[in-house]
């Protein structure tokens, strides 16, 4: 997450250009989440349901950083629609956002309720984590790119030719660096 004040540090905007910064920030964060397959903003009591492959012991949680793990539940065909809450000694967080089952494999369905994600400014004395500066810069780069790209006749061009070569954007509504980083973020977090 990035605040409008921080965004102004990275993007040269006049007061007139600040029509709806919060909407632009939210749109770019949504794009990041769609491309990366992970969540950016902090969510409290977020529930994620898994259907892990047979013999699986690791689940990849979509929120990072993880603040608290509230509840981990499982069920399978024999338990019907009843979710069984696991004891906290049955699992642990490893490698920042992976939930590992310690004494067995995960059953057919797993439901995890937890709190995590980044915030613009952490609350004093909390375990919240601020969005890293490099992610704020990439987000600002995307917002600036969108503003420039979506004005006038610029929106129609996907590639550009110039003397000696040409350049083509992977996706014409994403800055190439933003697109690349967001696509890889889901693989590395």
Coordinates of N, CA and C in Angstrom, one line a residue:
X1 N 0.9 -1.2 0.0 CA 0.0 0.0 0.0 C 0.9 1.2 0.0
X2 N 0.4 2.2 -0.6 CA 1.1 3.5 -0.7 C 0.1 4.6 -0.5
X3 N 0.5 5.7 0.2 CA -0.4 6.8 0.5 C -0.3 7.8 -0.7
X4 N -1.2 8.6 -0.9 CA -1.2 9.7 -1.9 C 0.0 10.6 -1.7
X5 N 0.3 10.9 -0.4 CA 1.5 11.7 -0.1 C 2.8 11.1 -0.6
X6 N 2.9 9.8 -0.3 CA 4.1 9.1 -0.7 C 4.2 9.0 -2.3
X7 N 3.0 8.8 -2.9 CA 3.0 8.7 -4.3 C 3.5 10.0 -5.0
X8 N 3.2 11.2 -4.4 CA 3.7 12.4 -4.9 C 5.2 12.5 -4.9
X9 N 5.9 11.8 -4.0 CA 7.3 11.8 -4.0 C 7.9 11.1 -5.2
X10 N 7.2 10.1 -5.7 CA 7.7 9.4 -6.9 C 7.2 9.8 -8.2
X11 N 6.0 10.5 -8.2 CA 5.4 10.9 -9.5 C 5.2 12.4 -9.4
X12 N 5.7 13.1 -10.5 CA 5.6 14.5 -10.5 C 4.1 14.9 -10.9
X13 N 3.3 15.3 -9.9 CA 1.9 15.6 -10.2 C 1.6 17.0 -9.7
X14 N 0.9 17.7 -10.5 CA 0.4 19.0 -10.1 C -0.8 18.8 -9.2
X15 N -1.2 19.9 -8.5 CA -2.4 19.8 -7.7 C -3.6 19.5 -8.5
X16 N -3.7 20.0 -9.7 CA -4.9 19.8 -10.6 C -4.9 18.3 -11.1
X17 N -3.8 17.6 -11.1 CA -3.7 16.3 -11.6 C -4.2 15.3 -10.6
X18 N -4.3 15.7 -9.3 CA -4.6 14.8 -8.2 C -6.2 14.6 -8.1
X19 N -6.8 14.2 -9.2 CA -8.2 14.0 -9.2 C -8.7 13.0 -8.2
X20 N -8.3 11.8 -8.4 CA -8.7 10.7 -7.5 C -7.5 9.8 -7.3
X21 N -6.6 10.2 -6.5 CA -5.4 9.4 -6.3 C -5.7 8.1 -5.6
X22 N -6.6 8.0 -4.7 CA -6.9 6.8 -4.0 C -7.4 5.7 -5.0
X23 N -8.3 6.2 -5.9 CA -8.8 5.3 -6.9 C -7.7 4.7 -7.8
X24 N -6.7 5.6 -8.2 CA -5.6 5.1 -9.0 C -4.7 4.2 -8.3
X25 N -4.5 4.5 -7.0 CA -3.7 3.6 -6.2 C -4.4 2.2 -6.1
X26 N -5.7 2.2 -5.8 CA -6.4 1.0 -5.7 C -6.4 0.2 -7.0
X27 N -6.5 0.9 -8.1 CA -6.5 0.2 -9.4 C -5.2 -0.5 -9.7
X28 N -4.1 0.2 -9.4 CA -2.8 -0.3 -9.6 C -2.5 -1.5 -8.7
X29 N -3.0 -1.4 -7.4 CA -2.8 -2.5 -6.5 C -3.6 -3.7 -7.0
X30 N -4.8 -3.5 -7.5 CA -5.6 -4.6 -8.0 C -4.9 -5.2 -9.2
X31 N -4.3 -4.4 -10.1 CA -3.5 -5.0 -11.2 C -2.4 -5.9 -10.7
X32 N -1.7 -5.4 -9.7 CA -0.6 -6.1 -9.1 C -1.0 -7.5 -8.5
X33 N -2.2 -7.4 -7.8 CA -2.7 -8.7 -7.2 C -3.1 -9.6 -8.3
X34 N -3.7 -9.1 -9.4 CA -4.2 -10.0 -10.5 C -3.0 -10.7 -11.2
X35 N -1.9 -9.9 -11.4 CA -0.8 -10.4 -12.1 C 0.1 -11.4 -11.3
X36 N 0.2 -11.1 -10.0 CA 1.1 -11.9 -9.1 C 0.4 -13.1 -8.5
X37 N -1.0 -13.0 -8.4 CA -1.7 -14.1 -7.7 C -1.5 -14.0 -6.2
X38 N -1.1 -12.9 -5.7 CA -1.0 -12.7 -4.2 C -1.6 -11.4 -3.8
X39 N -1.9 -11.2 -2.5 CA -2.6 -10.0 -2.1 C -1.5 -9.0 -1.6
X40 N -1.8 -7.8 -1.8 CA -0.8 -6.7 -1.4 C -1.2 -6.1 -0.1
X41 N -2.5 -5.6 0.0 CA -2.9 -4.9 1.2 C -3.2 -5.8 2.3
X42 N -3.0 -5.2 3.5 CA -3.3 -6.0 4.8 C -4.8 -6.4 4.8
X43 N -5.0 -7.6 5.2 CA -6.4 -8.1 5.4 C -6.4 -8.8 6.8
X44 N -7.4 -8.5 7.6 CA -7.6 -9.0 8.9 C -8.7 -10.1 8.8
X45 N -8.3 -11.3 9.4 CA -9.3 -12.4 9.3 C -9.5 -13.0 7.9
X46 N -8.5 -12.9 7.1 CA -8.6 -13.4 5.7 C -8.7 -14.9 5.7
X47 N -9.6 -15.5 5.0 CA -9.8 -16.9 4.9 C -9.4 -17.4 3.5
X48 N -8.6 -18.4 3.4 CA -8.2 -19.0 2.2 C -8.5 -20.5 2.3
X49 N -9.1 -21.0 1.2 CA -9.5 -22.4 1.2 C -8.7 -23.1 0.1
X50 N -8.1 -24.3 0.5 CA -7.3 -25.1 -0.4 C -7.8 -26.4 -0.6
X51 N -7.5 -27.0 -1.8 CA -7.8 -28.4 -2.2 C -6.4 -28.9 -2.5
X52 N -5.6 -29.2 -1.6 CA -4.2 -29.6 -1.9 C -4.1 -30.9 -2.6
X53 N -3.0 -31.1 -3.4 CA -2.8 -32.4 -4.1 C -2.6 -33.5 -3.0
X54 N -2.8 -34.7 -3.4 CA -2.6 -35.8 -2.5 C -1.1 -35.8 -2.1
X55 N -0.9 -36.1 -0.8 CA 0.5 -36.2 -0.2 C 1.2 -34.9 -0.1
X56 N 0.4 -33.8 -0.1 CA 1.0 -32.5 0.0 C 1.2 -32.1 1.5
X57 N 2.3 -31.5 1.7 CA 2.6 -31.0 3.1 C 2.8 -29.5 3.2
X58 N 2.8 -28.8 2.0 CA 3.0 -27.4 2.0 C 1.9 -26.6 1.3
X59 N 1.4 -25.5 1.9 CA 0.4 -24.7 1.3 C 1.0 -23.3 1.1
X60 N 0.8 -22.6 0.0 CA 1.3 -21.3 -0.3 C 0.2 -20.3 0.1
X61 N 0.5 -19.5 1.1 CA -0.5 -18.5 1.5 C -0.4 -17.2 0.7
X62 N -1.5 -16.6 0.3 CA -1.4 -15.5 -0.7 C -1.1 -14.2 0.0
X63 N -1.2 -14.1 1.3 CA -0.9 -12.8 2.0 C 0.6 -12.9 2.5
X64 N 1.3 -11.9 2.4 CA 2.6 -11.8 3.0 C 2.8 -10.3 3.3
X65 N 3.4 -9.9 4.4 CA 3.9 -10.8 5.5 C 2.7 -11.2 6.4
X66 N 2.9 -12.4 7.0 CA 1.9 -12.9 7.9 C 2.1 -12.4 9.3
X67 N 1.0 -11.8 9.8 CA 1.1 -11.3 11.2 C 0.6 -12.4 12.2
X68 N -0.6 -12.9 12.0 CA -1.1 -13.9 12.9 C -1.8 -15.0 12.1
X69 N -1.8 -16.2 12.6 CA -2.5 -17.3 12.1 C -3.6 -17.6 13.1
X70 N -4.9 -17.4 12.7 CA -6.0 -17.5 13.7 C -6.5 -18.9 13.8
X71 N -6.6 -19.6 12.6 CA -7.2 -20.9 12.7 C -6.8 -21.7 11.4
X72 N -6.5 -23.0 11.6 CA -6.3 -23.9 10.5 C -7.2 -25.1 10.7
X73 N -8.0 -25.3 9.6 CA -9.0 -26.4 9.7 C -8.9 -27.3 8.5
X74 N -9.3 -28.6 8.7 CA -9.3 -29.5 7.6 C -10.6 -30.3 7.6
X75 N -10.9 -30.9 6.4 CA -12.0 -31.8 6.3 C -11.7 -32.7 5.1
X76 N -12.3 -33.9 5.1 CA -12.3 -34.8 3.9 C -13.6 -35.5 3.8
X77 N -13.7 -36.4 2.9 CA -15.0 -37.1 2.6 C -15.6 -37.7 3.8
X78 N -14.7 -38.3 4.7 CA -15.2 -39.0 5.8 C -15.8 -38.1 6.9
X79 N -15.4 -36.8 6.9 CA -15.9 -35.9 7.9 C -17.1 -35.0 7.4
X80 N -17.5 -35.3 6.1 CA -18.6 -34.5 5.5 C -18.4 -33.1 5.5
X81 N -19.3 -32.3 6.0 CA -19.2 -30.8 6.0 C -18.6 -30.3 7.2
X82 N -18.1 -31.1 8.1 CA -17.6 -30.7 9.4 C -16.1 -30.3 9.3
X83 N -15.7 -29.1 9.6 CA -14.3 -28.7 9.7 C -13.7 -29.0 11.0
X84 N -12.5 -29.7 11.0 CA -11.8 -30.0 12.3 C -10.7 -29.0 12.4
X85 N -10.6 -28.3 13.6 CA -9.6 -27.4 13.8 C -8.3 -28.1 14.3
X86 N -7.2 -27.8 13.7 CA -5.9 -28.4 14.0 C -5.3 -27.8 15.2
X87 N -4.6 -28.5 16.0 CA -3.8 -28.0 17.1 C -2.6 -27.2 16.5
X88 N -2.2 -26.2 17.2 CA -1.1 -25.3 16.7 C 0.2 -26.1 16.5
X89 N 0.4 -27.3 17.1 CA 1.6 -28.0 17.0 C 1.6 -28.9 15.7
X90 N 0.5 -28.9 15.0 CA 0.4 -29.7 13.7 C 1.0 -29.0 12.5
X91 N 1.3 -27.7 12.6 CA 1.7 -26.9 11.4 C 2.6 -25.8 11.9
X92 N 3.3 -25.2 10.9 CA 4.2 -24.0 11.1 C 4.4 -23.3 9.8
X93 N 4.7 -22.0 10.0 CA 5.0 -21.1 8.9 C 6.4 -21.3 8.6
X94 N 6.7 -21.5 7.3 CA 8.1 -21.6 6.9 C 8.3 -20.7 5.6
X95 N 9.5 -20.2 5.4 CA 9.8 -19.4 4.2 C 8.8 -18.3 4.0
X96 N 8.5 -17.6 5.1 CA 7.7 -16.4 5.1 C 6.2 -16.6 4.8
X97 N 5.8 -17.4 3.8 CA 4.4 -17.5 3.5 C 3.9 -18.9 3.1
X98 N 4.7 -19.9 3.6 CA 4.3 -21.3 3.4 C 3.9 -21.9 4.7
X99 N 2.8 -22.6 4.6 CA 2.2 -23.3 5.8 C 2.5 -24.8 5.6
X100 N 3.3 -25.3 6.5 CA 3.8 -26.7 6.5 C 3.0 -27.6 7.5
X101 N 2.5 -28.7 7.1 CA 1.9 -29.7 8.0 C 3.0 -30.5 8.5
X102 N 3.2 -30.6 9.8 CA 4.4 -31.2 10.4 C 4.3 -32.8 10.5
X103 N 3.1 -33.3 11.0 CA 3.1 -34.7 11.3 C 2.3 -35.5 10.3
X104 N 1.8 -35.0 9.2 CA 1.0 -35.7 8.3 C 0.9 -34.9 7.0
X105 N 0.2 -35.4 6.0 CA -0.2 -34.7 4.8 C -1.5 -33.9 5.1
X106 N -1.7 -32.9 4.3 CA -3.0 -32.1 4.3 C -4.1 -33.0 3.8
X107 N -5.2 -32.9 4.4 CA -6.4 -33.6 3.9 C -7.0 -33.0 2.7
X108 N -8.2 -33.4 2.2 CA -8.8 -33.0 0.9 C -9.1 -31.5 0.9
X109 N -9.5 -30.9 2.0 CA -9.8 -29.5 2.1 C -9.1 -28.9 3.3
X110 N -8.6 -27.7 3.1 CA -7.9 -27.0 4.2 C -8.4 -25.6 4.2
X111 N -8.8 -25.0 5.3 CA -9.2 -23.6 5.4 C -8.3 -22.9 6.5
X112 N -7.7 -21.9 6.0 CA -6.8 -21.1 6.9 C -7.3 -19.7 7.0
X113 N -7.4 -19.3 8.3 CA -7.8 -17.9 8.6 C -6.6 -17.2 9.3
X114 N -6.3 -16.1 8.7 CA -5.1 -15.4 9.2 C -5.1 -13.9 8.8
X115 N -4.1 -13.2 9.4 CA -4.0 -11.7 9.1 C -2.6 -11.5 8.5
X116 N -2.6 -10.7 7.5 CA -1.3 -10.3 6.9 C -1.4 -9.3 5.8
X117 N -0.3 -9.0 5.2 CA -0.2 -8.0 4.1 C 0.5 -6.8 4.6
X118 N 0.8 -5.9 3.6 CA 1.5 -4.7 3.9 C 0.5 -3.5 4.2
X119 N 1.0 -2.5 4.9 CA 0.3 -1.3 5.2 C 1.2 -0.1 4.8
X120 N 0.5 1.0 4.5 CA 1.3 2.2 4.2 C 2.1 2.7 5.4
X121 N 1.5 2.7 6.5 CA 2.2 3.2 7.8 C 1.8 2.2 8.9
X122 N 2.7 1.4 9.4 CA 2.4 0.5 10.5 C 1.9 1.2 11.8
X123 N 1.0 0.6 12.5 CA 0.5 1.1 13.8 C 1.7 1.0 14.8
X124 N 1.8 1.9 15.6 CA 2.9 1.9 16.6 C 2.8 0.7 17.5
X125 N 3.9 0.0 17.7 CA 3.9 -1.2 18.6 C 3.2 -2.4 18.0
X126 N 2.9 -2.4 16.7 CA 2.2 -3.6 16.1 C 3.2 -4.4 15.4
X127 N 2.8 -5.6 14.9 CA 3.6 -6.4 14.1 C 3.4 -6.2 12.6
X128 N 2.7 -5.1 12.3 CA 2.4 -4.8 10.9 C 3.7 -4.4 10.2
X129 N 3.8 -4.6 8.9 CA 5.0 -4.3 8.1 C 4.6 -3.3 7.0
X130 N 5.5 -2.3 6.9 CA 5.3 -1.3 5.8 C 5.7 -1.8 4.5
X131 N 5.0 -1.4 3.5 CA 5.3 -1.8 2.1 C 6.8 -1.3 1.8
X132 N 7.6 -2.2 1.3 CA 9.0 -1.9 1.0 C 9.0 -0.7 0.0
X133 N 10.1 0.1 0.1 CA 10.2 1.3 -0.8 C 10.3 0.9 -2.2
X134 N 10.9 -0.2 -2.6 CA 11.0 -0.6 -4.0 C 9.7 -0.9 -4.6
X135 N 8.8 -1.5 -3.8 CA 7.4 -1.8 -4.3 C 6.6 -0.5 -4.4
X136 N 6.8 0.4 -3.5 CA 6.1 1.7 -3.7 C 6.6 2.4 -5.0
X137 N 7.9 2.3 -5.3 CA 8.4 3.0 -6.5 C 7.8 2.3 -7.7
X138 N 7.7 1.0 -7.7 CA 7.2 0.3 -8.9 C 5.7 0.6 -9.0
X139 N 5.0 0.7 -7.9 CA 3.6 1.1 -8.0 C 3.4 2.5 -8.5
X140 N 4.2 3.4 -8.1 CA 4.2 4.8 -8.6 C 4.5 4.8 -10.1
X141 N 5.5 4.0 -10.5 CA 5.8 3.9 -11.9 C 4.7 3.5 -12.8
X142 N 3.9 2.5 -12.3 CA 2.7 2.0 -13.0 C 1.6 3.1 -13.0
X143 N 1.4 3.8 -11.9 CA 0.4 4.9 -11.9 C 0.8 6.0 -12.9
X144 N 2.1 6.4 -12.9 CA 2.5 7.4 -13.8 C 2.4 6.9 -15.3
X145 N 2.7 5.6 -15.5 CA 2.6 5.1 -16.9 C 1.1 5.1 -17.3
X146 N 0.2 4.7 -16.4 CA -1.2 4.6 -16.8 C -1.7 6.0 -17.1
X147 N -1.3 7.0 -16.3 CA -1.7 8.4 -16.6 C -1.3 8.9 -17.9
X148 N 0.0 8.6 -18.3 CA 0.5 9.0 -19.5 C 0.0 8.2 -20.7
X149 N -0.2 6.9 -20.5 CA -0.7 6.0 -21.5 C -2.1 6.2 -21.9
X150 N -2.9 6.6 -20.9 CA -4.4 6.7 -21.1 C -4.8 8.1 -21.4
X151 N -4.0 8.9 -22.1 CA -4.4 10.2 -22.5 C -4.3 10.3 -24.0
X152 N -5.3 11.0 -24.6 CA -5.2 11.3 -26.0 C -5.0 10.1 -26.9
X153 N -4.1 10.2 -27.9 CA -4.0 9.1 -28.8 C -3.0 8.0 -28.4
X154 N -2.4 8.2 -27.2 CA -1.4 7.3 -26.7 C -1.9 5.9 -26.4
X155 N -3.2 5.8 -26.1 CA -3.8 4.5 -25.7 C -3.8 3.5 -26.8
X156 N -3.8 3.9 -28.0 CA -4.0 2.9 -29.1 C -2.7 2.1 -29.5
X157 N -1.5 2.7 -29.2 CA -0.3 2.0 -29.6 C 0.2 1.0 -28.6
X158 N 0.5 -0.2 -29.1 CA 1.0 -1.3 -28.2 C 2.5 -1.3 -28.4
X159 N 3.0 -1.0 -29.5 CA 4.5 -1.0 -29.8 C 4.9 0.3 -30.4
X160 N 6.1 0.5 -30.5 CA 6.6 1.7 -31.2 C 7.8 1.3 -32.0
X161 N 7.9 2.0 -33.2 CA 9.1 1.7 -34.0 C 10.0 3.0 -34.0
X162 N 11.2 2.8 -34.0 CA 12.1 4.0 -34.1 C 13.3 3.6 -35.0
X163 N 14.1 4.6 -35.4 CA 15.2 4.3 -36.3 C 16.2 3.3 -35.6
X164 N 16.4 2.2 -36.3 CA 17.3 1.2 -35.7 C 16.6 0.1 -34.9
X165 N 15.3 0.1 -34.8 CA 14.6 -1.0 -34.0 C 13.2 -0.6 -33.6
X166 N 12.7 -1.4 -32.7 CA 11.4 -1.2 -32.2 C 11.2 -1.7 -30.8
X167 N 10.2 -1.3 -30.1 CA 9.9 -1.9 -28.8 C 8.5 -2.2 -28.7
X168 N 8.2 -3.3 -28.1 CA 6.8 -3.7 -27.9 C 6.5 -4.0 -26.4
X169 N 5.5 -3.4 -25.9 CA 5.1 -3.7 -24.5 C 4.5 -5.1 -24.4
X170 N 4.9 -5.9 -23.4 CA 4.2 -7.2 -23.1 C 2.7 -7.0 -23.0
X171 N 2.3 -6.1 -22.2 CA 0.9 -5.8 -22.1 C 0.8 -4.3 -22.2
X172 N 0.0 -3.8 -23.1 CA 0.1 -2.3 -23.3 C -0.6 -1.5 -22.2
X173 N -1.2 -2.1 -21.2 CA -1.7 -1.2 -20.1 C -0.9 -1.4 -18.8
X174 N 0.3 -2.0 -18.9 CA 1.2 -2.1 -17.8 C 2.6 -1.6 -18.2
X175 N 3.2 -0.9 -17.3 CA 4.6 -0.5 -17.5 C 5.4 -1.8 -17.6
X176 N 6.3 -2.0 -18.5 CA 7.1 -3.3 -18.7 C 7.7 -3.7 -17.4
X177 N 8.3 -2.8 -16.6 CA 9.0 -3.2 -15.4 C 7.9 -3.7 -14.3
X178 N 6.8 -2.9 -14.2 CA 5.7 -3.3 -13.3 C 5.2 -4.7 -13.7
X179 N 5.0 -4.9 -15.0 CA 4.4 -6.2 -15.4 C 5.4 -7.4 -15.1
X180 N 6.6 -7.2 -15.3 CA 7.6 -8.2 -15.1 C 7.8 -8.5 -13.6
X181 N 7.8 -7.5 -12.8 CA 8.0 -7.7 -11.3 C 6.7 -8.3 -10.7
X182 N 5.6 -7.8 -11.1 CA 4.3 -8.4 -10.6 C 4.1 -9.8 -11.0
X183 N 4.5 -10.2 -12.2 CA 4.3 -11.6 -12.7 C 5.3 -12.5 -11.9
X184 N 6.5 -12.0 -11.5 CA 7.4 -12.8 -10.8 C 7.2 -12.8 -9.3
X185 N 6.5 -11.8 -8.8 CA 6.3 -11.7 -7.4 C 5.5 -12.9 -6.8
X186 N 4.6 -13.4 -7.5 CA 3.8 -14.5 -7.1 C 4.7 -15.8 -7.0
X187 N 5.8 -15.8 -7.7 CA 6.6 -17.0 -7.7 C 7.7 -16.9 -6.6
X188 N 8.0 -15.7 -6.2 CA 9.1 -15.6 -5.2 C 8.8 -15.3 -3.8
X189 N 7.5 -15.0 -3.5 CA 7.2 -14.6 -2.2 C 6.7 -15.7 -1.4

